[in-house]
C-alpha cells in the first residue's frame, strides 16, 4: 500500500489478469475499510494510490463517481466501500467477517448507518472553531450510542473476540479522532465515561489487519494540517 499516488499524467499500470488490484488512498477512511478486509484475509493485492486532488485522467473509467476505493479483478470492477468489502467477504470466505445471525447482521447495519453521524462531525463541526463546542457535545452522545451497543455484546469487539465486518466499517473513522483530539483532548474517548468503547479501541489496535495499516494520531494530525493548508499530502511519510 505504500506506493506514491498516481496523478493526472500517470499511465494506467497494466493489469495482471489474476491479480487483485485496489485503487486506494492512504488517508481515505473508506478505502481503509477495503484495505482492512484485504489484510484480514491475507489476500495478495496490488495497490494503486490515487491523488484525490489531481486524479489520473483514466480514473473515471474505473469509477464513474471518481472516488476511492475501487477493486478490480480481471474484468470485474466494484466501487463503494461497503459493496467492495461485502464482495471480498463472499468471494474470499477465509476469515469470514459477515455474521450469519440475521439479528446481529441487522444490529450491525444500524451501527453502519449511525457511523455517518460521527463522519459528519469529523468533516464538519469538529474542524471549525465556531462549531467545536457543539460538535464535542454531539460527539459524546454518539460515543454513548456505541458504548450502549457494546454493552449488549460480549466484546471487546463488536464481533466478539474476533473482528466482524462492522468493526472494520467503523474503525477508520474512530482511528482518525485521536488525530483531531491533538487539537482538543475532549474529542478523545474518555475511558471513565465510555469504558467499553475505550476497550474496543485497545482491542482494535491489536487486530493484525489494523496493525498492518493504521496510522498513529501524530500522522493523522500531520495529514490534517496539510488538508487545512489546502494541499493535502497523500504521500506523507513516503
Ligand atoms: N460512499 C463512498 C464509499 O463508501 O466508498 C465514499 C468514498 C469517498 O468519499 N472517498 C473519497 C474520495 O474518493 C476519499 S475519502 N473523494 C474523491 C472525490 O470525491 O472526488
PDB file of N, CA, C and O in Angstrom, residues 2 34 102 127 161 226 237:
ATOM      1  N   UNK A   2       2.151   1.085   0.363  1.00  0.00           N
ATOM      2  CA  UNK A   2       2.998   2.262   0.484  1.00  0.00           C
ATOM      3  C   UNK A   2       3.598   2.689  -0.839  1.00  0.00           C
ATOM      4  O   UNK A   2       4.818   2.699  -1.013  1.00  0.00           O
ATOM      5  N   UNK A  34     -11.697  -1.289   2.899  1.00  0.00           N
ATOM      6  CA  UNK A  34     -11.358  -2.366   1.954  1.00  0.00           C
ATOM      7  C   UNK A  34      -9.966  -2.918   2.229  1.00  0.00           C
ATOM      8  O   UNK A  34      -9.745  -4.133   2.159  1.00  0.00           O
ATOM      9  N   UNK A 102     -29.123 -13.317  11.497  1.00  0.00           N
ATOM     10  CA  UNK A 102     -29.779 -12.153  10.883  1.00  0.00           C
ATOM     11  C   UNK A 102     -29.994 -11.002  11.868  1.00  0.00           C
ATOM     12  O   UNK A 102     -29.949  -9.831  11.483  1.00  0.00           O
ATOM     13  N   UNK A 127     -14.107  20.414  13.114  1.00  0.00           N
ATOM     14  CA  UNK A 127     -12.951  21.029  12.451  1.00  0.00           C
ATOM     15  C   UNK A 127     -12.979  22.551  12.521  1.00  0.00           C
ATOM     16  O   UNK A 127     -11.964  23.194  12.284  1.00  0.00           O
ATOM     17  N   UNK A 161     -14.577 -11.763  20.157  1.00  0.00           N
ATOM     18  CA  UNK A 161     -13.115 -11.753  20.328  1.00  0.00           C
ATOM     19  C   UNK A 161     -12.401 -11.569  18.981  1.00  0.00           C
ATOM     20  O   UNK A 161     -11.217 -11.239  18.941  1.00  0.00           O
ATOM     21  N   UNK A 226      -1.984  19.385   6.607  1.00  0.00           N
ATOM     22  CA  UNK A 226      -1.776  19.630   5.170  1.00  0.00           C
ATOM     23  C   UNK A 226      -3.122  19.865   4.462  1.00  0.00           C
ATOM     24  O   UNK A 226      -3.203  20.610   3.500  1.00  0.00           O
ATOM     25  N   UNK A 237       5.037  10.813   4.554  1.00  0.00           N
ATOM     26  CA  UNK A 237       5.812   9.727   5.167  1.00  0.00           C
ATOM     27  C   UNK A 237       6.450   8.771   4.162  1.00  0.00           C
ATOM     28  O   UNK A 237       7.183   7.880   4.564  1.00  0.00           O
TER      29      UNK A 237
END
